[in-house]
């Protein structure tokens, strides 16, 4: 398995924030959410809509729709590493 | 009588559910949804009328040509242009502005000349002029904004000189929705011997537009923001100006004759009549027909009704948003000064977080720079969220949006 098996698209956000939005594959959505919630530290949650998480000093928000927004990452390579550690 | 609930029945996509919630589409400034009349017109064209235009004597080509020309007529009437000669079909607003920049600007702007652009422009009305200025060496002057985010007309009057050749402004800001006084802009430009190019991408779909009353020289707008298909847009230009301009692109359709001279071993070319002189190659015939249907749809509703409906929704949404402690709205708070666009942020959340949260509830809004990065710099914003309304949006949808927004506030 690779991260591509779980990730449908990665988009760099439009704006000065330079965050990354990761859209997970629809058919893997539940599996992805479960995996991430097992590995990342939950800071806050609002039912199953939104989870505020941290993992390896990276803060991100995971949405029940199977999308996540990662902040303050240097570049896409760093994001790929975090995703790899979270999902594989 | 204008009834958005009845109008919604014409839009198949609005029956969709997203994330188990009925779709609430509030990203109309980016693109609009399409009524079945437009969808059917496109389907019908390919099923029954498809042929190349102006090229053949056969029946199908004649029918396609007639439809394509009628599409130009319908658009001309819609904005009160003086005939189809003033209506050039292009891919969209961006291409229309680039057409003016390269066809008119390349030959008429030189070192020492000035182009005036406002800081509220979409990138599509900034970048072509910046690119061209590096080729031709003219200077660009940027008009700033007043405290409300509106155009600083006094600054514009101070900046414009006899060296100014063209003033390029949006009619309606795609960030704040503020409506600029285009008649005033055009008069100031003309008093100084300059032309005006107006970006009508956010105005033509939402306001009654009369190019003769506004007295603009060029008006650019997109079909897809006014119920039409993507890939079709319009450049309106005053006939005498277009007559004197060289073509934008060369190829078939835009020529009358290409005569080979065996002595000089060169071709002598004469251009086709307006507007075809500016429509090189096989045009986007089908989407032109789709645009015609969109225009017919809007005219049947009445643009005054479109404007009035959006005003009611904008006023209601802003009133409710301003009641939220952590929501900040940018631009004018008086709905009568603007079209149905509301930019905002929620304290503690990036605009993308807000958009992703609303997406959970099937509510589609925009986040980011909206192609207005200079404006975001002025407002000291990293990005912004934006809701934008159209004819099929309802008060109930505003309530759903507000419910979700208030939920974010409580996080």
Short mmCIF file of C-alpha atoms in Angstrom, two decimals:
data_model
loop_
_atom_site.label_atom_id
_atom_site.label_comp_id
_atom_site.label_asym_id
_atom_site.label_seq_id
_atom_site.Cartn_x
_atom_site.Cartn_y
_atom_site.Cartn_z
CA UNK A 1 0.00 0.00 0.00
CA UNK A 2 1.06 3.61 -0.63
CA UNK A 3 -0.48 6.90 0.46
CA UNK A 4 -1.92 7.16 -3.05
CA UNK A 5 -4.20 4.27 -2.19
CA UNK A 6 -5.83 6.53 0.39
CA UNK A 7 -5.41 10.02 -1.04
CA UNK A 8 -7.49 11.23 -3.97
CA UNK A 9 -6.12 14.75 -4.21
CA UNK A 10 -3.84 17.19 -2.46
CA UNK A 11 -4.42 20.89 -2.93
CA UNK A 12 -2.27 23.73 -1.74
CA UNK A 13 -4.69 26.31 -0.42
CA UNK A 14 -5.19 29.61 -2.19
CA UNK A 15 -4.18 32.32 0.26
CA UNK A 16 -1.22 33.46 2.33
CA UNK A 17 -1.58 30.54 4.74
CA UNK A 18 -0.08 27.98 2.32
CA UNK A 19 -1.84 25.09 4.00
CA UNK A 20 -2.56 21.77 2.36
CA UNK A 21 -5.98 20.24 1.91
CA UNK A 22 -5.97 16.48 1.55
CA UNK A 23 -9.01 14.80 0.08
CA UNK A 24 -9.08 11.12 0.89
CA UNK A 25 -10.55 8.52 -1.45
CA UNK A 26 -14.28 8.26 -0.84
CA UNK A 27 -14.25 4.47 -0.57
CA UNK A 28 -11.40 4.59 1.98
CA UNK A 29 -12.82 7.46 3.99
CA UNK A 30 -13.88 5.46 7.05
CA UNK A 31 -10.64 3.47 7.12
CA UNK A 32 -8.57 6.65 6.85
CA UNK A 33 -10.44 8.41 9.65
CA UNK A 34 -10.05 5.36 11.88
CA UNK A 35 -6.31 5.09 11.17
CA UNK A 36 -5.69 8.77 11.77
CA UNK A 37 -7.68 8.88 14.98
CA UNK A 38 -5.67 5.92 16.29
CA UNK A 39 -2.33 7.59 15.65
CA UNK A 40 -2.88 11.32 16.12
CA UNK A 41 -3.52 13.10 19.38
CA UNK A 42 -7.05 14.40 19.64
CA UNK A 43 -7.11 18.00 20.89
CA UNK A 44 -10.78 18.65 20.29
CA UNK A 45 -13.72 17.04 18.53
CA UNK A 46 -17.18 18.12 17.52
CA UNK A 47 -19.17 14.93 17.19
CA UNK A 48 -17.90 13.31 13.99
CA UNK A 49 -17.80 16.49 11.97
CA UNK A 50 -14.43 17.88 12.85
CA UNK A 51 -11.39 16.65 14.77
CA UNK A 52 -8.59 18.94 15.81
CA UNK A 53 -5.46 16.78 15.91
CA UNK A 54 -1.70 16.88 16.30
CA UNK A 55 0.83 14.40 14.99
CA UNK A 56 4.61 14.76 14.94
CA UNK A 57 4.34 18.46 15.85
CA UNK A 58 1.95 18.99 12.95
CA UNK A 59 -1.50 20.35 13.73
CA UNK A 60 -4.34 19.54 11.42
CA UNK A 61 -8.09 19.32 11.23
CA UNK A 62 -9.80 16.20 9.99
CA UNK A 63 -13.37 16.42 8.72
CA UNK A 64 -16.00 13.69 8.71
CA UNK A 65 -16.35 14.21 4.99
CA UNK A 66 -12.92 12.66 4.47
CA UNK A 67 -10.94 15.86 4.04
CA UNK A 68 -8.15 17.27 6.17
CA UNK A 69 -6.33 20.56 6.35
CA UNK A 70 -2.66 20.49 7.39
CA UNK A 71 -0.99 23.67 8.60
CA UNK A 72 2.52 25.07 8.77
CA UNK A 73 4.22 22.42 6.71
CA UNK A 74 7.37 23.30 4.82
CA UNK A 75 6.36 21.69 1.57
CA UNK A 76 4.55 18.80 -0.08
CA UNK A 77 7.39 16.39 0.76
CA UNK A 78 6.88 17.05 4.44
CA UNK A 79 3.16 16.48 4.00
CA UNK A 80 3.82 13.19 2.20
CA UNK A 81 5.98 12.05 5.10
CA UNK A 82 3.28 12.90 7.64
CA UNK A 83 0.64 11.16 5.54
CA UNK A 84 2.84 8.13 5.12
CA UNK A 85 3.41 7.89 8.88
CA UNK A 86 -0.28 8.39 9.56
CA UNK A 87 -1.70 6.00 7.00
CA UNK A 88 0.82 3.22 6.37
CA UNK B 1 -43.92 37.08 -9.98
CA UNK B 2 -40.37 36.23 -9.00
CA UNK B 3 -40.28 33.00 -7.03
CA UNK B 4 -36.88 31.42 -6.33
CA UNK B 5 -38.55 28.17 -5.28
CA UNK B 6 -40.16 27.87 -8.70
CA UNK B 7 -36.91 28.86 -10.40
CA UNK B 8 -35.08 26.10 -8.52
CA UNK B 9 -37.19 23.51 -10.31
CA UNK B 10 -35.33 24.40 -13.51
CA UNK B 11 -31.95 23.53 -12.00
CA UNK B 12 -31.41 19.75 -11.84
CA UNK B 13 -28.22 20.01 -9.80
CA UNK B 14 -30.06 21.69 -6.92
CA UNK B 15 -31.82 18.38 -6.24
CA UNK B 16 -28.48 16.85 -5.30
CA UNK B 17 -27.49 15.94 -1.79
CA UNK B 18 -23.94 16.45 -0.64
CA UNK B 19 -22.73 14.72 2.52
CA UNK B 20 -26.36 13.70 3.09
CA UNK B 21 -27.55 17.31 3.09
CA UNK B 22 -29.42 19.15 0.34
CA UNK B 23 -27.00 21.15 -1.75
CA UNK B 24 -26.80 24.82 -0.77
CA UNK B 25 -24.81 26.44 -3.54
CA UNK B 26 -23.36 29.78 -2.42
CA UNK B 27 -20.37 30.01 -4.75
CA UNK B 28 -22.10 31.82 -7.58
CA UNK B 29 -19.40 34.45 -8.01
CA UNK B 30 -17.13 31.61 -9.12
CA UNK B 31 -19.65 30.02 -11.46
CA UNK B 32 -23.41 29.67 -11.66
CA UNK B 33 -25.51 26.54 -12.00
CA UNK B 34 -27.28 25.81 -15.29
CA UNK B 35 -31.02 25.57 -15.89
CA UNK B 36 -32.35 22.63 -17.89
CA UNK B 37 -33.23 25.06 -20.71
CA UNK B 38 -29.50 25.70 -21.23
CA UNK B 39 -28.61 22.03 -20.81
CA UNK B 40 -31.33 21.05 -23.31
CA UNK B 41 -30.20 23.69 -25.82
CA UNK B 42 -26.67 22.24 -25.74
CA UNK B 43 -27.97 18.68 -26.06
CA UNK B 44 -30.35 19.67 -28.86
CA UNK B 45 -27.59 21.45 -30.77
CA UNK B 46 -25.36 18.39 -30.86
CA UNK B 47 -28.25 16.03 -31.53
CA UNK B 48 -29.89 18.07 -34.30
CA UNK B 49 -27.98 21.13 -35.48
CA UNK B 50 -24.27 20.46 -35.27
CA UNK B 51 -22.22 21.74 -38.22
CA UNK B 52 -19.49 24.28 -38.74
CA UNK B 53 -20.65 27.85 -39.24
CA UNK B 54 -20.09 30.21 -42.18
CA UNK B 55 -18.29 27.50 -44.16
CA UNK B 56 -20.80 25.52 -46.13
CA UNK B 57 -23.93 25.88 -48.18
CA UNK B 58 -25.60 22.80 -46.81
CA UNK B 59 -28.71 23.02 -44.67
CA UNK B 60 -27.15 21.98 -41.39
CA UNK B 61 -24.41 24.61 -41.65
CA UNK B 62 -26.99 27.25 -42.50
CA UNK B 63 -28.99 26.30 -39.41
CA UNK B 64 -25.92 26.33 -37.19
CA UNK B 65 -24.81 29.69 -38.61
CA UNK B 66 -28.24 31.18 -38.04
CA UNK B 67 -28.29 30.00 -34.43
CA UNK B 68 -24.78 31.26 -33.78
CA UNK B 69 -25.59 34.69 -35.22
CA UNK B 70 -28.84 34.80 -33.26
CA UNK B 71 -26.79 34.16 -30.12
CA UNK B 72 -24.78 37.30 -30.85
CA UNK B 73 -28.04 39.23 -31.45
CA UNK B 74 -29.54 38.05 -28.18
CA UNK B 75 -26.44 39.15 -26.25
CA UNK B 76 -26.35 42.49 -28.09
CA UNK B 77 -29.98 43.18 -27.10
CA UNK B 78 -29.31 42.07 -23.54
CA UNK B 79 -26.69 44.77 -22.97
CA UNK B 80 -28.21 47.25 -25.45
CA UNK B 81 -25.27 47.14 -27.86
CA UNK B 82 -25.63 48.62 -31.31
CA UNK B 83 -25.77 45.33 -33.21
CA UNK B 84 -23.85 42.09 -33.38
CA UNK B 85 -20.82 43.87 -34.83
CA UNK B 86 -20.08 44.98 -31.27
CA UNK B 87 -20.34 41.49 -29.77
CA UNK B 88 -17.28 39.25 -29.98
CA UNK B 89 -17.58 35.76 -28.56
CA UNK B 90 -14.51 34.67 -26.63
CA UNK B 91 -13.74 32.00 -24.00
CA UNK B 92 -14.55 34.25 -21.08
CA UNK B 93 -13.76 37.52 -19.35
CA UNK B 94 -10.06 36.74 -19.16
CA UNK B 95 -9.79 36.17 -22.89
CA UNK B 96 -11.85 39.29 -23.60
CA UNK B 97 -9.44 41.43 -21.57
CA UNK B 98 -6.44 39.76 -23.18
CA UNK B 99 -7.97 40.45 -26.58
CA UNK B 100 -8.10 44.17 -25.80
CA UNK B 101 -4.61 44.13 -24.30
CA UNK B 102 -2.98 42.40 -27.26
CA UNK B 103 -5.12 43.61 -30.13
CA UNK B 104 -5.57 47.22 -29.05
CA UNK B 105 -2.86 47.66 -26.40
CA UNK B 106 0.03 46.12 -28.29
CA UNK B 107 -0.38 48.69 -31.08
CA UNK B 108 -1.60 51.71 -29.15
CA UNK B 109 0.44 51.72 -25.94
CA UNK B 110 4.06 52.83 -25.92
CA UNK B 111 6.70 54.11 -23.53
CA UNK B 112 5.42 57.26 -21.84
CA UNK B 113 1.78 56.15 -21.98
CA UNK B 114 -0.18 55.22 -18.90
CA UNK B 115 -2.76 52.57 -18.09
CA UNK B 116 -4.94 52.98 -15.01
CA UNK B 117 -6.08 49.91 -13.12
CA UNK B 118 -7.74 49.66 -9.72
CA UNK B 119 -6.46 47.62 -6.81
CA UNK B 120 -9.80 45.86 -6.48
CA UNK B 121 -9.37 44.14 -9.84
CA UNK B 122 -9.47 40.42 -10.40
CA UNK B 123 -6.03 39.21 -11.48
CA UNK B 124 -7.40 38.92 -15.01
CA UNK B 125 -7.60 42.72 -15.23
CA UNK B 126 -4.11 43.22 -13.77
CA UNK B 127 -1.87 40.51 -15.20
CA UNK B 128 -2.44 41.16 -18.95
CA UNK B 129 -1.51 44.84 -18.46
CA UNK B 130 1.56 43.98 -16.39
CA UNK B 131 2.72 41.51 -19.05
CA UNK B 132 2.13 44.01 -21.85
CA UNK B 133 3.85 46.87 -20.01
CA UNK B 134 7.02 44.76 -19.96
CA UNK B 135 6.79 44.48 -23.75
CA UNK B 136 5.76 48.02 -24.64
CA UNK B 137 7.24 49.94 -21.71
CA UNK B 138 4.15 51.94 -20.71
CA UNK B 139 3.48 52.57 -17.04
CA UNK B 140 0.61 51.33 -14.90
CA UNK B 141 -0.99 53.42 -12.19
CA UNK B 142 -3.07 51.71 -9.52
CA UNK B 143 -6.09 53.43 -7.99
CA UNK B 144 -6.55 52.63 -4.32
CA UNK B 145 -9.69 52.16 -2.26
CA UNK B 146 -11.59 54.23 0.25
CA UNK B 147 -12.27 53.14 3.84
CA UNK B 148 -15.35 51.16 2.82
CA UNK B 149 -13.44 49.21 0.22
CA UNK B 150 -14.92 51.21 -2.63
CA UNK B 151 -13.02 52.85 -5.43
CA UNK B 152 -11.24 56.07 -4.46
CA UNK B 153 -12.63 58.28 -7.22
CA UNK B 154 -10.66 61.32 -6.05
CA UNK B 155 -7.43 59.33 -6.35
CA UNK B 156 -8.52 58.20 -9.81
CA UNK B 157 -9.05 61.81 -10.88
CA UNK B 158 -5.66 62.74 -9.49
CA UNK B 159 -3.88 59.86 -11.21
CA UNK B 160 -5.39 60.24 -14.66
CA UNK B 161 -3.54 62.48 -17.10
CA UNK B 162 -3.48 63.16 -20.82
CA UNK B 163 -0.92 60.34 -21.04
CA UNK B 164 -3.52 57.85 -19.85
CA UNK B 165 -4.73 55.75 -22.78
CA UNK B 166 -7.06 53.32 -21.06
CA UNK B 167 -8.70 52.96 -17.63
CA UNK B 168 -9.50 49.39 -16.59
CA UNK B 169 -11.98 48.80 -13.78
CA UNK B 170 -14.41 46.16 -12.62
CA UNK B 171 -18.07 47.11 -12.50
CA UNK B 172 -18.61 44.92 -9.43
CA UNK B 173 -15.80 43.69 -7.19
CA UNK B 174 -15.62 39.89 -7.09
CA UNK B 175 -14.29 40.21 -3.53
CA UNK B 176 -16.66 42.65 -1.82
CA UNK B 177 -19.49 42.88 -4.34
CA UNK B 178 -19.30 46.68 -4.27
CA UNK B 179 -20.80 48.32 -7.37
CA UNK B 180 -18.54 50.91 -8.97
CA UNK B 181 -19.93 54.00 -10.64
CA UNK B 182 -19.03 53.04 -14.20
CA UNK B 183 -20.66 56.11 -15.77
CA UNK B 184 -18.44 58.31 -13.61
CA UNK B 185 -15.37 56.20 -14.41
CA UNK B 186 -16.07 56.42 -18.15
CA UNK B 187 -16.73 60.17 -18.07
CA UNK B 188 -13.47 60.89 -16.25
CA UNK B 189 -11.58 58.69 -18.72
CA UNK B 190 -13.21 60.27 -21.77
CA UNK B 191 -12.59 63.78 -20.43
CA UNK B 192 -8.89 62.90 -20.55
CA UNK B 193 -9.05 61.25 -23.96
CA UNK B 194 -8.72 57.73 -22.54
CA UNK B 195 -10.75 54.60 -23.26
CA UNK B 196 -12.44 52.45 -20.62
CA UNK B 197 -12.39 48.71 -20.24
CA UNK B 198 -14.90 47.37 -17.76
CA UNK B 199 -14.73 43.90 -16.27
CA UNK B 200 -18.40 42.96 -16.12
CA UNK B 201 -17.92 39.37 -14.93
CA UNK B 202 -19.75 40.09 -11.66
CA UNK B 203 -22.16 42.74 -12.93
CA UNK B 204 -23.70 41.55 -16.20
CA UNK B 205 -25.13 38.38 -14.57
CA UNK B 206 -26.65 40.37 -11.69
CA UNK B 207 -27.57 43.90 -12.79
CA UNK B 208 -29.40 45.44 -15.73
CA UNK B 209 -26.61 46.47 -18.13
CA UNK B 210 -26.89 49.16 -20.80
CA UNK B 211 -23.54 49.75 -22.50
CA UNK B 212 -24.79 52.86 -24.29
CA UNK B 213 -25.99 54.44 -21.07
CA UNK B 214 -22.77 53.49 -19.28
CA UNK B 215 -20.77 54.75 -22.28
CA UNK B 216 -18.03 52.19 -21.83
CA UNK B 217 -15.65 51.41 -24.68
CA UNK B 218 -15.10 47.75 -23.80
CA UNK B 219 -17.07 45.42 -21.55
CA UNK B 220 -15.89 41.90 -20.80
CA UNK B 221 -18.02 39.16 -19.26
CA UNK B 222 -18.36 35.38 -18.96
CA UNK B 223 -21.23 33.10 -19.90
CA UNK B 224 -20.69 30.60 -17.12
CA UNK B 225 -21.39 33.13 -14.36
CA UNK B 226 -24.80 33.93 -15.88
CA UNK B 227 -26.31 30.44 -16.22
CA UNK B 228 -24.49 29.69 -19.46
CA UNK B 229 -21.83 27.12 -20.24
CA UNK B 230 -18.13 27.46 -19.48
CA UNK B 231 -15.83 28.32 -22.36
CA UNK B 232 -17.97 31.12 -23.78
CA UNK B 233 -17.80 34.79 -22.95
CA UNK B 234 -18.22 38.16 -24.52
CA UNK B 235 -16.19 41.18 -25.42
CA UNK B 236 -18.38 44.17 -26.16
CA UNK B 237 -16.56 46.95 -27.96
CA UNK B 238 -17.75 50.16 -29.56
CA UNK B 239 -18.02 49.52 -33.28
CA UNK B 240 -15.63 52.28 -34.42
CA UNK B 241 -12.96 51.14 -31.97
CA UNK B 242 -13.26 47.50 -33.00
CA UNK B 243 -13.19 48.53 -36.68
CA UNK B 244 -9.84 50.22 -36.15
CA UNK B 245 -8.30 47.38 -34.18
CA UNK B 246 -6.14 44.67 -35.70
CA UNK B 247 -7.21 41.05 -35.11
CA UNK B 248 -6.23 39.21 -31.94
CA UNK B 249 -5.57 35.84 -33.55
CA UNK B 250 -5.19 34.81 -37.18
CA UNK B 251 -6.75 31.87 -38.96
CA UNK B 252 -9.94 30.90 -40.71
CA UNK B 253 -13.24 32.72 -40.17
CA UNK B 254 -11.55 36.05 -39.39
CA UNK B 255 -10.38 36.71 -42.96
CA UNK B 256 -12.21 37.80 -46.10
CA UNK B 257 -9.39 37.14 -48.53
CA UNK B 258 -5.89 35.72 -48.51
CA UNK B 259 -4.39 36.63 -51.88
CA UNK B 260 -1.07 35.18 -52.88
CA UNK B 261 1.05 37.55 -54.96
CA UNK B 262 3.38 35.55 -57.17
CA UNK B 263 5.67 38.56 -57.62
CA UNK B 264 6.24 39.44 -53.97
CA UNK B 265 5.75 35.81 -52.91
CA UNK B 266 3.62 37.04 -50.02
CA UNK B 267 -0.03 36.91 -49.09
CA UNK B 268 -2.18 40.01 -48.84
CA UNK B 269 -4.92 39.58 -46.28
CA UNK B 270 -8.15 41.45 -45.72
CA UNK B 271 -10.11 40.97 -42.54
CA UNK B 272 -13.65 39.73 -42.24
CA UNK B 273 -16.45 41.97 -41.01
CA UNK B 274 -17.11 42.53 -37.34
CA UNK B 275 -17.43 40.60 -35.12
CA UNK B 276 -15.94 37.65 -37.07
CA UNK B 277 -12.65 39.52 -37.50
CA UNK B 278 -12.00 38.69 -33.85
CA UNK B 279 -13.27 35.11 -33.88
CA UNK B 280 -10.46 33.17 -35.55
CA UNK B 281 -10.93 29.48 -36.22
CA UNK B 282 -14.04 27.40 -35.64
CA UNK B 283 -15.81 29.16 -32.81
CA UNK B 284 -17.41 27.61 -29.75
CA UNK B 285 -20.74 27.37 -31.57
CA UNK B 286 -22.65 25.14 -29.20
CA UNK B 287 -21.75 27.06 -26.07
CA UNK B 288 -22.69 30.27 -27.88
CA UNK B 289 -26.12 28.74 -28.38
CA UNK B 290 -26.14 27.75 -24.71
CA UNK B 291 -25.31 31.32 -23.75
CA UNK B 292 -28.21 32.57 -25.87
CA UNK B 293 -30.55 30.32 -23.92
CA UNK B 294 -29.11 31.59 -20.63
CA UNK B 295 -29.68 35.19 -21.72
CA UNK B 296 -33.26 34.37 -22.74
CA UNK B 297 -33.81 32.80 -19.33
CA UNK B 298 -32.50 35.87 -17.49
CA UNK B 299 -34.50 38.25 -19.69
CA UNK B 300 -37.68 36.29 -18.98
CA UNK B 301 -37.07 36.78 -15.25
CA UNK B 302 -36.04 40.41 -15.67
CA UNK B 303 -32.69 41.73 -14.51
CA UNK B 304 -34.40 44.18 -12.13
CA UNK B 305 -35.93 41.17 -10.39
CA UNK B 306 -32.58 39.39 -10.29
CA UNK B 307 -30.99 42.41 -8.65
CA UNK B 308 -33.86 42.91 -6.21
CA UNK B 309 -33.84 39.25 -5.11
CA UNK B 310 -30.10 39.25 -4.50
CA UNK B 311 -30.39 42.50 -2.58
CA UNK B 312 -32.96 40.97 -0.22
CA UNK B 313 -30.79 37.90 0.40
CA UNK B 314 -27.61 39.94 0.86
CA UNK B 315 -29.24 42.34 3.29
CA UNK B 316 -30.71 39.47 5.30
CA UNK B 317 -27.48 37.45 5.33
CA UNK B 318 -25.34 40.45 6.32
CA UNK B 319 -27.73 41.41 9.09
CA UNK B 320 -27.52 37.92 10.56
CA UNK B 321 -23.76 37.61 10.05
CA UNK B 322 -23.15 40.93 11.77
CA UNK B 323 -24.95 39.55 14.83
CA UNK B 324 -22.22 36.92 15.20
CA UNK B 325 -19.46 37.93 17.59
CA UNK B 326 -16.60 36.19 15.80
CA UNK B 327 -17.56 36.92 12.21
CA UNK B 328 -16.02 39.85 10.41
CA UNK B 329 -17.43 41.07 7.11
CA UNK B 330 -15.28 43.06 4.70
CA UNK B 331 -16.38 45.85 2.41
CA UNK B 332 -19.59 47.87 2.64
CA UNK B 333 -22.21 46.84 5.18
CA UNK B 334 -24.95 48.59 3.23
CA UNK B 335 -26.44 46.01 0.85
CA UNK B 336 -27.68 48.71 -1.51
CA UNK B 337 -24.07 49.49 -2.44
CA UNK B 338 -23.31 45.99 -3.59
CA UNK B 339 -24.29 42.85 -5.42
CA UNK B 340 -24.86 39.53 -3.67
CA UNK B 341 -21.29 38.86 -2.56
CA UNK B 342 -20.21 38.78 1.10
CA UNK B 343 -16.57 38.24 2.05
CA UNK B 344 -15.90 37.31 5.65
CA UNK B 345 -13.73 35.46 8.15
CA UNK B 346 -14.42 33.69 11.42
CA UNK B 347 -11.96 34.49 14.18
CA UNK B 348 -9.67 31.56 14.94
CA UNK B 349 -10.40 29.77 11.69
CA UNK B 350 -8.80 29.98 8.31
CA UNK B 351 -11.20 30.60 5.45
CA UNK B 352 -10.51 27.06 4.24
CA UNK B 353 -11.50 25.63 7.61
CA UNK B 354 -14.78 27.53 7.36
CA UNK B 355 -15.38 26.24 3.84
CA UNK B 356 -14.55 22.67 4.82
CA UNK B 357 -16.82 22.87 7.85
CA UNK B 358 -19.74 24.18 5.79
CA UNK B 359 -19.07 21.46 3.21
CA UNK B 360 -20.09 18.95 5.91
CA UNK B 361 -23.58 20.41 5.64
CA UNK B 362 -23.67 20.49 1.85
CA UNK B 363 -23.01 24.23 1.82
CA UNK B 364 -20.62 25.28 -0.93
CA UNK B 365 -18.71 28.52 -0.39
CA UNK B 366 -15.41 29.88 -1.65
CA UNK B 367 -12.21 30.37 0.34
CA UNK B 368 -8.85 31.87 -0.56
CA UNK B 369 -7.80 34.98 -2.42
CA UNK B 370 -10.57 34.82 -5.06
CA UNK B 371 -7.92 36.02 -7.55
CA UNK B 372 -7.69 39.35 -5.73
CA UNK B 373 -4.41 39.05 -3.88
CA UNK B 374 -3.59 42.80 -3.94
CA UNK B 375 -6.95 43.51 -2.31
CA UNK B 376 -6.26 40.95 0.41
CA UNK B 377 -2.92 42.65 1.05
CA UNK B 378 -4.73 45.98 1.52
CA UNK B 379 -7.20 44.41 3.94
CA UNK B 380 -4.27 42.61 5.66
CA UNK B 381 -5.93 39.25 5.11
CA UNK B 382 -4.28 35.88 4.63
CA UNK B 383 -7.41 34.76 2.81
CA UNK B 384 -11.17 35.14 3.10
CA UNK B 385 -14.34 33.12 2.89
CA UNK B 386 -17.00 34.30 0.45
CA UNK B 387 -20.68 33.61 -0.02
CA UNK B 388 -22.35 34.74 -3.21
CA UNK B 389 -25.98 34.49 -4.23
CA UNK B 390 -27.99 34.04 -7.39
CA UNK B 391 -31.57 33.72 -8.55
CA UNK B 392 -32.14 30.22 -7.15
CA UNK B 393 -30.92 30.91 -3.63
CA UNK B 394 -33.50 31.28 -0.89
CA UNK B 395 -33.89 32.79 2.53
CA UNK B 396 -34.08 29.25 3.92
CA UNK B 397 -30.64 28.56 2.48
CA UNK B 398 -29.29 31.66 4.20
CA UNK B 399 -30.73 30.27 7.44
CA UNK B 400 -28.97 26.93 6.88
CA UNK B 401 -25.73 28.75 6.19
CA UNK B 402 -26.17 30.80 9.37
CA UNK B 403 -26.92 27.73 11.49
CA UNK B 404 -23.66 26.15 10.36
CA UNK B 405 -21.74 29.40 10.77
CA UNK B 406 -22.99 29.78 14.33
CA UNK B 407 -21.87 26.22 15.02
CA UNK B 408 -18.34 27.15 13.94
CA UNK B 409 -18.44 30.10 16.31
CA UNK B 410 -19.09 27.74 19.19
CA UNK B 411 -16.06 25.54 18.52
#
